[in-house]
Amino acid sequence: MVRLDSSDPNFAGAFARLLTAKREIAEDVDEAVRGIIADVVARGDEALVDFTRRFDRLGADFSAAQLRVTDAEIEAAVAACPPDSLEALRLAAERIESFHRAQRPADHRATDALGVTAGWRWTALESVGLYVPGGTASYPSSVLMNALPARVAGVPRLVMVVPTPDGQMNPLVLAAAQLSGVHEVYRVGGAQAVAALAYGTATIAPVAKVVGPGNAWVAAAKRRVFGQVGIDMIAGPSEVLILADGHANPDWIAADLLAQAEHDVAAQAILITDSAELAGAVEGAVERALTTLPRQEIARASWRDYGAVIRVRTFDEAVPLVDRLAPEHLEIETQDAEALAAKVRNAGAIFLGSHTPEAIGDYVGGPNHVLPTARSARFSSGLGVLDFMKRTTILACTPESLRALGPAAINLGRSEGLEGHARSVAIRLNL
Ligand SMILES: NC(=O)c1ccc[n+]([C@@H]2O[C@H](COP(=O)([O-])OP(=O)(O)OC[C@H]3O[C@@H](n4cnc5c(N)ncnc54)[C@H](O)[C@@H]3O)[C@@H](O)[C@H]2O)c1
Ligand SMILES: N[C@H](CO)Cc1c[nH]c[nH+]1
Ligand SMILES: [Zn+2]
């Protein structure tokens, strides 16, 4: 963990180093991913089976025939889920679906004074691949966050991939798939799963777009397959940035920092505060909380390598720092949280006040938890219904409106040296 102080003369350099710390775009990861994708393209299912045996430690008897999770396996998993977990999953699903229903866009059409009708219409994508992470933890909540907005958008083919390390799958993952209307589930993860969704294999038919969160290998693979398929964003190792003043509870802040640090050794948790006392108290609280955290090995590595406690003189000084970090999650626990939030441009999701821990947003708040990381909140948004739709514009001229607009089009066609364009208009106007 680094300690920074905005009043320190070396602060600018130290902050710049924090910004560029390599967490998920290491060249060795990218190079490995390039090889994995090329192998899946060349050998299809055979490569999927080999990589799955190697990375997820599946036995020599694992074959392409077992890639697809059967309906019977899904039914058995649902039956094996604890009823209270199924109840919690249903509550989460209802809230997520209802939040995303409000995002459905409207078609538009208008006829102007010349009689030209113009507008757009929204259409669901034909198929999407939903990446559900599962290397070191299991993510039933990410099934819901991926699939429900796709279902609200009306996507007719939802294909889910999920790794099963050591052959183990949390039954709640399959229950979430059933609950949210996923059509196909495959037990494969990492870059090889992303490659299969993008290029297709004998078992997995390709999709139009791959969405969902994952670790550094998954994020690198999504970057590489972009163009062959659409992708939603770079949603890699988790991040939280907490802005807190001296009134905040240091144990609560420490818990929220560790809630993200426990995701991945490459996760990042940062506190920015104007209170030296809170900074010290949070550091102590993190150390104490780590000793009893089951995933302390992961969280400790993340906090050690990428954690930061930054002291600022005022929160106005903090706003440009937040915008440069562009965190996946921004928690604001200050007296004037709402006003401070209004000044921030770059954040994947904002959580206001001491009673809104980010973990509520991970599960049951309603907004999506698939969010941009690695500073990509400067140009990306969290997953939503629009990610599963595309917009097509529509234009219709009448003979009269073509006569009114045509001469300008002919002029511009000739100005661009494109006589063919000019003639396609002129021929209709006998010009
Ligand atoms: N940004 C978001 O919205 C969001 C949401 C949820 C989770 N996450 C992140 O998702 C990630 C989940 O990570 P995870 O590891 O548990 O699951 P994962 O499914 O993302 O990754 C597991 C896969 O990674 C591949 N892999 C692991 N080590 C490899 C190696 N050395 N070489 C090649 N491939 C390798 C394997 O194929 C394995 O199946 C975490 O980083 C978490 O922070 C992000
Ligand atoms: N915090 C993660 C996004 O970075 C989402 C998640 C799912 N389960 C728990 N957390
Ligand atoms: Zn989380």
Tab-separated table of C-alpha atoms and ligand atoms in Angstrom:
chain	number	residue	atom	x	y	z
A	1	MET	CA	0.000	0.000	0.000
A	2	VAL	CA	1.290	3.460	-0.786
A	3	ARG	CA	0.664	6.568	1.309
A	4	LEU	CA	0.432	9.792	-0.643
A	5	ASP	CA	-0.100	13.360	0.523
A	6	SER	CA	-1.184	16.097	-1.848
A	7	SER	CA	0.880	18.640	0.107
A	8	ASP	CA	4.067	16.648	-0.540
A	9	PRO	CA	6.271	18.261	-3.244
A	10	ASN	CA	6.696	14.849	-4.919
A	11	PHE	CA	2.964	14.144	-4.985
A	12	ALA	CA	2.452	14.640	-8.742
A	13	GLY	CA	5.060	12.026	-9.645
A	14	ALA	CA	3.889	9.563	-7.021
A	15	PHE	CA	0.259	9.893	-8.168
A	16	ALA	CA	1.306	9.414	-11.808
A	17	ARG	CA	3.067	6.164	-10.812
A	18	LEU	CA	-0.112	4.972	-9.090
A	19	LEU	CA	-2.084	5.680	-12.262
A	20	THR	CA	0.233	3.670	-14.477
A	21	ALA	CA	0.760	0.674	-12.162
A	22	LYS	CA	0.317	-2.340	-14.432
A	23	ARG	CA	-2.497	-4.439	-13.068
A	24	GLU	CA	-4.083	-6.138	-16.047
A	25	ILE	CA	-2.380	-5.206	-19.276
A	26	ALA	CA	0.975	-6.868	-18.752
A	27	GLU	CA	2.593	-7.809	-22.046
A	28	ASP	CA	3.139	-11.423	-20.996
A	29	VAL	CA	-0.610	-11.852	-20.384
A	30	ASP	CA	-1.414	-10.325	-23.763
A	31	GLU	CA	1.129	-12.529	-25.517
A	32	ALA	CA	-0.235	-15.671	-23.847
A	33	VAL	CA	-3.775	-14.645	-24.826
A	34	ARG	CA	-2.733	-14.110	-28.451
A	35	GLY	CA	-1.466	-17.704	-28.553
A	36	ILE	CA	-4.599	-19.093	-26.876
A	37	ILE	CA	-6.915	-17.342	-29.345
A	38	ALA	CA	-4.861	-18.515	-32.349
A	39	ASP	CA	-4.978	-22.090	-31.044
A	40	VAL	CA	-8.772	-22.012	-30.568
A	41	VAL	CA	-9.177	-20.634	-34.083
A	42	ALA	CA	-6.942	-23.404	-35.456
A	43	ARG	CA	-8.075	-26.410	-33.393
A	44	GLY	CA	-11.541	-25.464	-32.093
A	45	ASP	CA	-12.971	-27.828	-29.472
A	46	GLU	CA	-9.704	-29.737	-29.170
A	47	ALA	CA	-7.953	-26.548	-27.984
A	48	LEU	CA	-10.835	-25.761	-25.604
A	49	VAL	CA	-10.490	-29.185	-24.037
A	50	ASP	CA	-6.685	-28.892	-23.717
A	51	PHE	CA	-6.776	-25.395	-22.148
A	52	THR	CA	-9.607	-26.353	-19.810
A	53	ARG	CA	-7.685	-29.418	-18.620
A	54	ARG	CA	-4.612	-27.252	-18.050
A	55	PHE	CA	-6.028	-24.038	-16.521
A	56	ASP	CA	-9.067	-25.446	-14.712
A	57	ARG	CA	-7.375	-28.724	-13.779
A	58	LEU	CA	-9.966	-30.987	-15.375
A	59	GLY	CA	-8.921	-34.626	-15.761
A	60	ALA	CA	-7.758	-36.489	-18.879
A	61	ASP	CA	-11.292	-37.884	-19.289
A	62	PHE	CA	-12.716	-34.398	-19.945
A	63	SER	CA	-13.830	-34.225	-23.581
A	64	ALA	CA	-15.671	-31.915	-25.989
A	65	ALA	CA	-18.875	-33.861	-25.309
A	66	GLN	CA	-18.851	-32.449	-21.748
A	67	LEU	CA	-18.390	-28.807	-22.720
A	68	ARG	CA	-22.121	-28.113	-22.803
A	69	VAL	CA	-23.964	-28.217	-19.481
A	70	THR	CA	-27.094	-30.301	-20.022
A	71	ASP	CA	-30.642	-29.386	-19.030
A	72	ALA	CA	-30.607	-32.313	-16.585
A	73	GLU	CA	-27.458	-30.920	-14.918
A	74	ILE	CA	-29.145	-27.533	-14.602
A	75	GLU	CA	-32.264	-29.063	-13.050
A	76	ALA	CA	-30.142	-31.067	-10.595
A	77	ALA	CA	-28.183	-27.940	-9.643
A	78	VAL	CA	-31.355	-25.952	-8.965
A	79	ALA	CA	-32.611	-28.771	-6.747
A	80	ALA	CA	-29.314	-28.696	-4.824
A	81	CYS	CA	-29.440	-24.958	-4.033
A	82	PRO	CA	-30.292	-23.854	-0.488
A	83	PRO	CA	-33.826	-22.375	-0.575
A	84	ASP	CA	-32.754	-19.138	1.140
A	85	SER	CA	-30.072	-18.580	-1.524
A	86	LEU	CA	-32.646	-19.144	-4.274
A	87	GLU	CA	-34.890	-16.620	-2.534
A	88	ALA	CA	-32.044	-14.062	-2.389
A	89	LEU	CA	-31.291	-14.718	-6.058
A	90	ARG	CA	-34.947	-14.089	-6.986
A	91	LEU	CA	-34.977	-10.822	-5.040
A	92	ALA	CA	-31.789	-9.724	-6.820
A	93	ALA	CA	-33.196	-10.760	-10.213
A	94	GLU	CA	-36.439	-8.823	-9.696
A	95	ARG	CA	-34.608	-5.657	-8.699
A	96	ILE	CA	-32.023	-5.894	-11.498
A	97	GLU	CA	-34.674	-6.602	-14.127
A	98	SER	CA	-36.914	-3.772	-13.010
A	99	PHE	CA	-33.973	-1.301	-12.967
A	100	HIS	CA	-32.989	-2.330	-16.499
A	101	ARG	CA	-36.552	-2.237	-17.880
A	102	ALA	CA	-36.427	1.536	-17.374
A	103	GLN	CA	-33.430	1.683	-19.749
A	104	ARG	CA	-35.378	0.435	-22.802
A	105	PRO	CA	-34.951	3.050	-25.520
A	106	ALA	CA	-37.714	4.453	-27.711
A	107	ASP	CA	-37.825	4.445	-31.507
A	108	HIS	CA	-38.202	7.844	-33.138
A	109	ARG	CA	-39.622	9.149	-36.414
A	110	ALA	CA	-40.432	12.711	-37.542
A	111	THR	CA	-41.365	14.386	-40.812
A	112	ASP	CA	-39.838	17.818	-41.394
A	113	ALA	CA	-41.167	20.851	-43.279
A	114	LEU	CA	-39.757	19.533	-46.587
A	115	GLY	CA	-41.658	16.264	-46.184
A	116	VAL	CA	-38.531	14.196	-45.361
A	117	THR	CA	-39.196	11.497	-42.791
A	118	ALA	CA	-36.199	10.571	-40.629
A	119	GLY	CA	-35.763	8.539	-37.483
A	120	TRP	CA	-34.252	5.483	-35.905
A	121	ARG	CA	-35.297	2.129	-34.586
A	122	TRP	CA	-33.694	-0.119	-31.982
A	123	THR	CA	-33.146	-3.828	-32.618
A	124	ALA	CA	-31.816	-6.491	-30.256
A	125	LEU	CA	-28.564	-8.232	-31.185
A	126	GLU	CA	-29.096	-11.718	-32.665
A	127	SER	CA	-26.864	-13.508	-30.124
A	128	VAL	CA	-24.568	-12.651	-27.224
A	129	GLY	CA	-21.900	-14.461	-25.255
A	130	LEU	CA	-22.039	-13.858	-21.505
A	131	TYR	CA	-18.735	-14.340	-19.683
A	132	VAL	CA	-19.303	-15.387	-16.085
A	133	PRO	CA	-16.108	-15.451	-14.040
A	134	GLY	CA	-15.277	-18.402	-11.845
A	135	GLY	CA	-11.544	-18.912	-11.368
A	136	THR	CA	-11.129	-18.193	-7.661
A	137	ALA	CA	-14.706	-17.329	-6.606
A	138	SER	CA	-18.114	-18.087	-8.136
A	139	TYR	CA	-20.405	-15.370	-9.463
A	140	PRO	CA	-24.144	-16.206	-9.666
A	141	SER	CA	-24.728	-12.444	-9.371
A	142	SER	CA	-22.738	-11.853	-12.572
A	143	VAL	CA	-25.026	-14.289	-14.401
A	144	LEU	CA	-27.976	-12.048	-13.510
A	145	MET	CA	-26.103	-8.832	-14.324
A	146	ASN	CA	-25.149	-10.176	-17.769
A	147	ALA	CA	-28.297	-11.995	-18.755
A	148	LEU	CA	-31.148	-9.863	-17.448
A	149	PRO	CA	-30.397	-6.710	-19.481
A	150	ALA	CA	-29.929	-8.958	-22.532
A	151	ARG	CA	-33.321	-10.517	-21.904
A	152	VAL	CA	-34.926	-7.105	-21.390
A	153	ALA	CA	-33.407	-6.044	-24.735
A	154	GLY	CA	-34.960	-9.117	-26.394
A	155	VAL	CA	-31.805	-10.984	-27.491
A	156	PRO	CA	-33.022	-14.378	-28.797
A	157	ARG	CA	-29.806	-16.376	-28.076
A	158	LEU	CA	-27.975	-16.040	-24.755
A	159	VAL	CA	-24.829	-18.164	-24.510
A	160	MET	CA	-23.049	-18.359	-21.165
A	161	VAL	CA	-19.506	-19.561	-20.513
A	162	VAL	CA	-18.092	-20.200	-17.046
A	163	PRO	CA	-14.953	-21.967	-15.859
A	164	THR	CA	-15.285	-24.898	-13.464
A	165	PRO	CA	-11.966	-25.108	-11.602
A	166	ASP	CA	-11.289	-28.708	-10.520
A	167	GLY	CA	-14.626	-29.582	-12.121
A	168	GLN	CA	-16.554	-27.692	-9.430
A	169	MET	CA	-19.526	-25.453	-10.223
A	170	ASN	CA	-21.541	-23.543	-7.624
A	171	PRO	CA	-25.119	-24.783	-8.297
A	172	LEU	CA	-26.396	-21.228	-7.774
A	173	VAL	CA	-24.594	-20.205	-10.988
A	174	LEU	CA	-26.769	-22.625	-12.947
A	175	ALA	CA	-29.870	-21.610	-10.992
A	176	ALA	CA	-29.166	-17.991	-11.967
A	177	ALA	CA	-28.768	-19.051	-15.602
A	178	GLN	CA	-32.158	-20.764	-15.538
A	179	LEU	CA	-33.820	-17.879	-13.710
A	180	SER	CA	-32.549	-15.299	-16.189
A	181	GLY	CA	-33.382	-17.250	-19.346
A	182	VAL	CA	-29.903	-18.258	-20.582
A	183	HIS	CA	-30.243	-20.660	-23.541
A	184	GLU	CA	-26.835	-22.420	-23.609
A	185	VAL	CA	-24.217	-22.928	-20.872
A	186	TYR	CA	-20.646	-24.147	-21.520
A	187	ARG	CA	-18.084	-25.130	-18.872
A	188	VAL	CA	-15.112	-23.243	-20.251
A	189	GLY	CA	-13.506	-19.982	-19.119
A	190	GLY	CA	-10.575	-17.652	-19.656
A	191	ALA	CA	-9.284	-16.414	-23.007
A	192	GLN	CA	-10.205	-19.730	-24.648
A	193	ALA	CA	-13.898	-19.205	-23.839
A	194	VAL	CA	-13.840	-15.677	-25.257
A	195	ALA	CA	-12.136	-16.978	-28.414
A	196	ALA	CA	-14.725	-19.745	-28.824
A	197	LEU	CA	-17.591	-17.249	-28.532
A	198	ALA	CA	-15.958	-14.949	-31.069
A	199	TYR	CA	-14.808	-17.460	-33.680
A	200	GLY	CA	-16.979	-20.494	-32.939
A	201	THR	CA	-16.020	-24.157	-32.628
A	202	ALA	CA	-17.853	-27.343	-33.554
A	203	THR	CA	-19.670	-27.212	-30.188
A	204	ILE	CA	-20.088	-23.452	-29.617
A	205	ALA	CA	-21.651	-21.461	-32.457
A	206	PRO	CA	-20.197	-17.929	-32.630
A	207	VAL	CA	-22.067	-14.915	-31.235
A	208	ALA	CA	-22.327	-11.291	-32.332
A	209	LYS	CA	-21.015	-9.763	-29.103
A	210	VAL	CA	-19.156	-10.899	-25.985
A	211	VAL	CA	-19.917	-9.190	-22.668
A	212	GLY	CA	-19.085	-9.684	-19.027
A	213	PRO	CA	-16.379	-9.330	-16.422
A	214	GLY	CA	-13.283	-11.393	-15.817
A	215	ASN	CA	-9.637	-11.434	-14.822
A	216	ALA	CA	-6.643	-10.112	-16.762
A	217	TRP	CA	-6.717	-12.991	-19.301
A	218	VAL	CA	-10.407	-12.489	-20.003
A	219	ALA	CA	-10.004	-8.708	-20.341
A	220	ALA	CA	-7.031	-9.131	-22.706
A	221	ALA	CA	-8.969	-11.656	-24.814
A	222	LYS	CA	-11.933	-9.308	-25.143
A	223	ARG	CA	-9.603	-6.541	-26.347
A	224	ARG	CA	-8.164	-8.894	-28.950
A	225	VAL	CA	-11.426	-10.292	-30.372
A	226	PHE	CA	-12.988	-6.838	-30.764
A	227	GLY	CA	-13.811	-6.371	-34.434
A	228	GLN	CA	-14.531	-10.052	-35.018
A	229	VAL	CA	-17.312	-9.531	-32.467
A	230	GLY	CA	-18.538	-6.569	-30.453
A	231	ILE	CA	-17.532	-6.253	-26.817
A	232	ASP	CA	-19.158	-4.289	-24.028
A	233	MET	CA	-16.097	-2.778	-22.322
A	234	ILE	CA	-12.977	-3.721	-20.420
A	235	ALA	CA	-14.416	-5.085	-17.154
A	236	GLY	CA	-11.323	-6.508	-15.496
A	237	PRO	CA	-10.037	-6.821	-11.911
A	238	SER	CA	-12.265	-4.904	-9.490
A	239	GLU	CA	-11.556	-1.436	-8.112
A	240	VAL	CA	-12.947	0.796	-5.408
A	241	LEU	CA	-12.082	4.375	-4.555
A	242	ILE	CA	-13.533	5.737	-1.327
A	243	LEU	CA	-13.777	9.444	-0.557
A	244	ALA	CA	-14.327	9.818	3.184
A	245	ASP	CA	-14.092	12.600	5.714
A	246	GLY	CA	-13.308	12.464	9.418
A	247	HIS	CA	-16.908	11.540	10.300
A	248	ALA	CA	-16.684	8.183	8.521
A	249	ASN	CA	-16.374	4.902	10.405
A	250	PRO	CA	-12.856	3.474	9.784
A	251	ASP	CA	-13.998	-0.140	10.254
A	252	TRP	CA	-16.733	0.297	7.645
A	253	ILE	CA	-14.265	1.899	5.218
A	254	ALA	CA	-11.754	-0.916	5.778
A	255	ALA	CA	-14.490	-3.504	5.143
A	256	ASP	CA	-15.410	-1.820	1.857
A	257	LEU	CA	-11.773	-1.608	0.721
A	258	LEU	CA	-11.262	-5.303	1.426
A	259	ALA	CA	-14.575	-6.269	-0.215
A	260	GLN	CA	-13.004	-5.312	-3.547
A	261	ALA	CA	-9.422	-6.321	-2.715
A	262	GLU	CA	-10.601	-9.892	-2.050
A	263	HIS	CA	-11.690	-10.307	-5.683
A	264	ASP	CA	-8.229	-10.614	-7.187
A	265	VAL	CA	-4.553	-10.035	-6.448
A	266	ALA	CA	-4.820	-7.470	-9.271
A	267	ALA	CA	-7.795	-5.653	-7.679
A	268	GLN	CA	-7.277	-2.104	-6.413
A	269	ALA	CA	-8.659	-0.344	-3.319
A	270	ILE	CA	-7.922	3.326	-2.622
A	271	LEU	CA	-8.948	5.731	0.139
A	272	ILE	CA	-8.841	9.506	-0.351
A	273	THR	CA	-9.461	11.539	2.787
A	274	ASP	CA	-8.898	15.006	4.223
A	275	SER	CA	-8.404	13.544	7.703
A	276	ALA	CA	-4.996	12.260	8.880
A	277	GLU	CA	-6.741	10.606	11.796
A	278	LEU	CA	-9.137	8.653	9.548
A	279	ALA	CA	-6.255	7.640	7.250
A	280	GLY	CA	-4.335	6.101	10.158
A	281	ALA	CA	-7.423	4.462	11.651
A	282	VAL	CA	-8.387	2.871	8.318
A	283	GLU	CA	-4.887	1.470	7.812
A	284	GLY	CA	-5.074	-0.164	11.232
A	285	ALA	CA	-8.605	-1.430	10.615
A	286	VAL	CA	-7.557	-3.011	7.315
A	287	GLU	CA	-4.726	-4.928	9.019
A	288	ARG	CA	-7.071	-6.160	11.757
A	289	ALA	CA	-9.844	-7.147	9.342
A	290	LEU	CA	-7.389	-9.002	7.103
A	291	THR	CA	-6.467	-11.434	9.868
A	292	THR	CA	-9.959	-12.995	9.858
A	293	LEU	CA	-10.854	-12.666	6.179
A	294	PRO	CA	-11.098	-16.096	4.510
A	295	ARG	CA	-9.612	-14.723	1.245
A	296	GLN	CA	-6.934	-12.789	3.115
A	297	GLU	CA	-4.138	-14.072	0.896
A	298	ILE	CA	-5.691	-12.480	-2.202
A	299	ALA	CA	-6.868	-9.321	-0.417
A	300	ARG	CA	-3.517	-8.820	1.308
A	301	ALA	CA	-1.622	-9.087	-1.988
A	302	SER	CA	-3.992	-6.616	-3.662
A	303	TRP	CA	-3.756	-4.144	-0.754
A	304	ARG	CA	0.025	-4.508	-0.544
A	305	ASP	CA	0.692	-4.112	-4.282
A	306	TYR	CA	-2.028	-1.734	-5.455
A	307	GLY	CA	-3.715	-0.249	-2.367
A	308	ALA	CA	-3.320	3.463	-1.606
A	309	VAL	CA	-4.239	5.970	1.100
A	310	ILE	CA	-4.163	9.529	-0.215
A	311	ARG	CA	-4.397	12.616	1.982
A	312	VAL	CA	-5.780	15.778	0.459
A	313	ARG	CA	-6.222	19.222	1.970
A	314	THR	CA	-9.755	19.638	0.594
A	315	PHE	CA	-12.163	17.459	-1.362
A	316	ASP	CA	-12.080	19.955	-4.223
A	317	GLU	CA	-8.482	18.853	-4.593
A	318	ALA	CA	-9.681	15.238	-4.718
A	319	VAL	CA	-12.088	15.655	-7.650
A	320	PRO	CA	-9.442	15.849	-10.422
A	321	LEU	CA	-7.648	12.888	-8.839
A	322	VAL	CA	-10.867	10.855	-8.993
A	323	ASP	CA	-11.384	11.851	-12.622
A	324	ARG	CA	-7.867	10.718	-13.531
A	325	LEU	CA	-8.251	7.403	-11.706
A	326	ALA	CA	-11.727	6.918	-13.233
A	327	PRO	CA	-12.517	4.144	-10.749
A	328	GLU	CA	-14.926	1.308	-11.392
A	329	HIS	CA	-16.677	2.085	-8.071
A	330	LEU	CA	-16.657	5.396	-6.218
A	331	GLU	CA	-17.989	5.458	-2.651
A	332	ILE	CA	-18.525	8.893	-1.131
A	333	GLU	CA	-18.781	9.032	2.642
A	334	THR	CA	-18.592	12.737	3.318
A	335	GLN	CA	-21.054	15.218	4.774
A	336	ASP	CA	-21.913	16.554	1.306
A	337	ALA	CA	-21.784	13.312	-0.701
A	338	GLU	CA	-24.386	14.306	-3.293
A	339	ALA	CA	-22.750	17.686	-4.034
A	340	LEU	CA	-19.300	16.098	-4.295
A	341	ALA	CA	-20.629	13.379	-6.636
A	342	ALA	CA	-21.989	16.052	-8.953
A	343	LYS	CA	-18.450	17.355	-9.496
A	344	VAL	CA	-17.074	13.953	-10.616
A	345	ARG	CA	-17.022	13.133	-14.338
A	346	ASN	CA	-15.308	9.719	-14.463
A	347	ALA	CA	-16.581	6.779	-12.396
A	348	GLY	CA	-18.283	3.506	-13.377
A	349	ALA	CA	-20.784	3.662	-10.500
A	350	ILE	CA	-21.210	5.982	-7.521
A	351	PHE	CA	-22.402	4.967	-4.054
A	352	LEU	CA	-23.628	7.768	-1.845
A	353	GLY	CA	-23.368	7.909	1.940
A	354	SER	CA	-22.198	5.597	4.712
A	355	HIS	CA	-25.185	3.304	4.369
A	356	THR	CA	-24.516	2.373	0.753
A	357	PRO	CA	-21.661	-0.133	0.786
A	358	GLU	CA	-20.560	-1.062	-2.717
A	359	ALA	CA	-21.407	-4.715	-1.994
A	360	ILE	CA	-25.119	-3.802	-2.056
A	361	GLY	CA	-24.578	-2.738	-5.656
A	362	ASP	CA	-22.762	-6.012	-6.375
A	363	TYR	CA	-25.875	-8.000	-5.535
A	364	VAL	CA	-29.247	-6.437	-4.916
A	365	GLY	CA	-29.222	-2.678	-5.509
A	366	GLY	CA	-30.541	-2.920	-9.067
A	367	PRO	CA	-27.887	-1.121	-11.182
A	368	ASN	CA	-25.448	-3.333	-13.081
A	369	HIS	CA	-22.227	-4.483	-11.433
A	370	VAL	CA	-20.432	-5.164	-14.730
A	371	LEU	CA	-18.439	-1.940	-14.866
A	372	PRO	CA	-15.432	-0.438	-16.649
A	373	THR	CA	-12.030	-0.845	-14.985
A	374	ALA	CA	-8.421	0.207	-15.636
A	375	ARG	CA	-9.440	3.852	-16.136
A	376	SER	CA	-11.833	2.938	-18.952
A	377	ALA	CA	-14.664	4.723	-17.095
A	378	ARG	CA	-13.248	7.784	-18.893
A	379	PHE	CA	-14.982	6.505	-22.049
A	380	SER	CA	-17.200	3.520	-21.097
A	381	SER	CA	-20.325	2.938	-19.041
A	382	GLY	CA	-21.515	-0.019	-17.027
A	383	LEU	CA	-23.395	-2.813	-18.781
A	384	GLY	CA	-26.984	-1.970	-19.671
A	385	VAL	CA	-29.827	-2.716	-22.045
A	386	LEU	CA	-28.336	-0.566	-24.833
A	387	ASP	CA	-25.272	-2.843	-24.936
A	388	PHE	CA	-27.563	-5.550	-26.280
A	389	MET	CA	-29.231	-3.382	-28.916
A	390	LYS	CA	-28.225	-1.433	-31.969
A	391	ARG	CA	-29.736	1.591	-33.632
A	392	THR	CA	-30.654	1.721	-37.303
A	393	THR	CA	-31.589	5.035	-38.879
A	394	ILE	CA	-34.468	5.345	-41.341
A	395	LEU	CA	-34.956	7.945	-44.077
A	396	ALA	CA	-37.818	8.378	-46.552
A	397	CYS	CA	-38.225	11.145	-49.181
A	398	THR	CA	-41.292	11.944	-51.208
A	399	PRO	CA	-40.944	13.109	-54.865
A	400	GLU	CA	-41.387	16.687	-53.593
A	401	SER	CA	-38.816	16.468	-50.807
A	402	LEU	CA	-36.314	14.806	-53.154
A	403	ARG	CA	-36.788	17.731	-55.538
A	404	ALA	CA	-36.131	20.157	-52.677
A	405	LEU	CA	-33.022	18.404	-51.309
A	406	GLY	CA	-31.590	16.873	-54.489
A	407	PRO	CA	-29.704	19.874	-55.944
A	408	ALA	CA	-27.621	20.301	-52.778
A	409	ALA	CA	-26.758	16.586	-52.783
A	410	ILE	CA	-25.773	16.775	-56.452
A	411	ASN	CA	-23.580	19.765	-55.678
A	412	LEU	CA	-21.853	18.039	-52.756
A	413	GLY	CA	-21.391	14.820	-54.769
A	414	ARG	CA	-19.595	16.736	-57.506
A	415	SER	CA	-17.576	18.717	-54.913
A	416	GLU	CA	-16.282	15.400	-53.579
A	417	GLY	CA	-15.401	14.243	-57.095
A	418	LEU	CA	-18.056	11.521	-56.888
A	419	GLU	CA	-20.043	11.997	-60.093
A	420	GLY	CA	-21.791	8.629	-59.596
A	421	HIS	CA	-23.400	9.949	-56.455
A	422	ALA	CA	-24.522	13.135	-58.180
A	423	ARG	CA	-26.048	11.167	-61.060
A	424	SER	CA	-27.990	8.793	-58.789
A	425	VAL	CA	-29.893	11.831	-57.514
A	426	ALA	CA	-29.978	13.763	-60.789
A	427	ILE	CA	-31.457	10.841	-62.759
A	428	ARG	CA	-34.569	10.945	-60.558
A	429	LEU	CA	-35.003	14.681	-61.074
A	430	ASN	CA	-34.292	14.668	-64.818
A	431	LEU	CA	-31.388	17.084	-64.179
B	1	LIG	N1	-15.261	-5.194	-13.543
B	1	LIG	C1	-16.314	-5.923	-13.260
B	1	LIG	O1	-17.431	-5.556	-13.571
B	1	LIG	C2	-16.157	-7.223	-12.500
B	1	LIG	C3	-17.275	-7.918	-11.994
B	1	LIG	C4	-17.083	-9.145	-11.358
B	1	LIG	C5	-15.802	-9.669	-11.248
B	1	LIG	N2	-14.745	-8.975	-11.758
B	1	LIG	C6	-13.396	-9.517	-11.772
B	1	LIG	O2	-13.470	-10.795	-12.401
B	1	LIG	C7	-12.318	-11.506	-12.040
B	1	LIG	C8	-12.642	-12.932	-11.725
B	1	LIG	O3	-11.421	-13.603	-11.803
B	1	LIG	P1	-11.276	-15.138	-11.613
B	1	LIG	O4	-9.828	-15.450	-11.822
B	1	LIG	O5	-11.913	-15.565	-10.354
B	1	LIG	O6	-12.159	-15.811	-12.768
B	1	LIG	P2	-12.129	-15.682	-14.366
B	1	LIG	O7	-13.218	-16.582	-14.843
B	1	LIG	O8	-12.124	-14.293	-14.815
B	1	LIG	O9	-10.739	-16.319	-14.800
B	1	LIG	C9	-10.473	-17.689	-14.654
B	1	LIG	C10	-9.800	-18.189	-15.917
B	1	LIG	O10	-8.598	-17.434	-16.164
B	1	LIG	C11	-7.730	-18.210	-16.936
B	1	LIG	N3	-6.382	-18.146	-16.387
B	1	LIG	C12	-6.017	-18.107	-15.081
B	1	LIG	N4	-4.660	-18.129	-14.983
B	1	LIG	C13	-4.175	-18.206	-16.253
B	1	LIG	C14	-2.861	-18.269	-16.815
B	1	LIG	N5	-1.775	-18.263	-16.051
B	1	LIG	N6	-2.742	-18.325	-18.164
B	1	LIG	C15	-3.841	-18.312	-18.952
B	1	LIG	N7	-5.106	-18.269	-18.482
B	1	LIG	C16	-5.250	-18.220	-17.149
B	1	LIG	C17	-8.222	-19.642	-16.872
B	1	LIG	O11	-8.705	-20.013	-18.127
B	1	LIG	C18	-9.346	-19.622	-15.858
B	1	LIG	O12	-10.408	-20.478	-16.228
B	1	LIG	C19	-11.665	-10.745	-10.878
B	1	LIG	O13	-10.578	-10.031	-11.388
B	1	LIG	C20	-12.763	-9.800	-10.438
B	1	LIG	O14	-12.250	-8.648	-9.833
B	1	LIG	C21	-14.906	-7.777	-12.381
B	2	LIG	N1	-17.509	-6.127	-7.307
B	2	LIG	C1	-17.615	-6.874	-8.551
B	2	LIG	C2	-17.399	-5.903	-9.693
B	2	LIG	O1	-16.141	-5.367	-9.661
B	2	LIG	C3	-18.921	-7.589	-8.730
B	2	LIG	C4	-19.201	-8.686	-7.754
B	2	LIG	C5	-19.889	-9.818	-7.950
B	2	LIG	N2	-19.913	-10.501	-6.810
B	2	LIG	C6	-19.300	-9.805	-5.902
B	2	LIG	N3	-18.846	-8.692	-6.473
B	3	ZN	ZN	-17.541	-7.312	-5.555
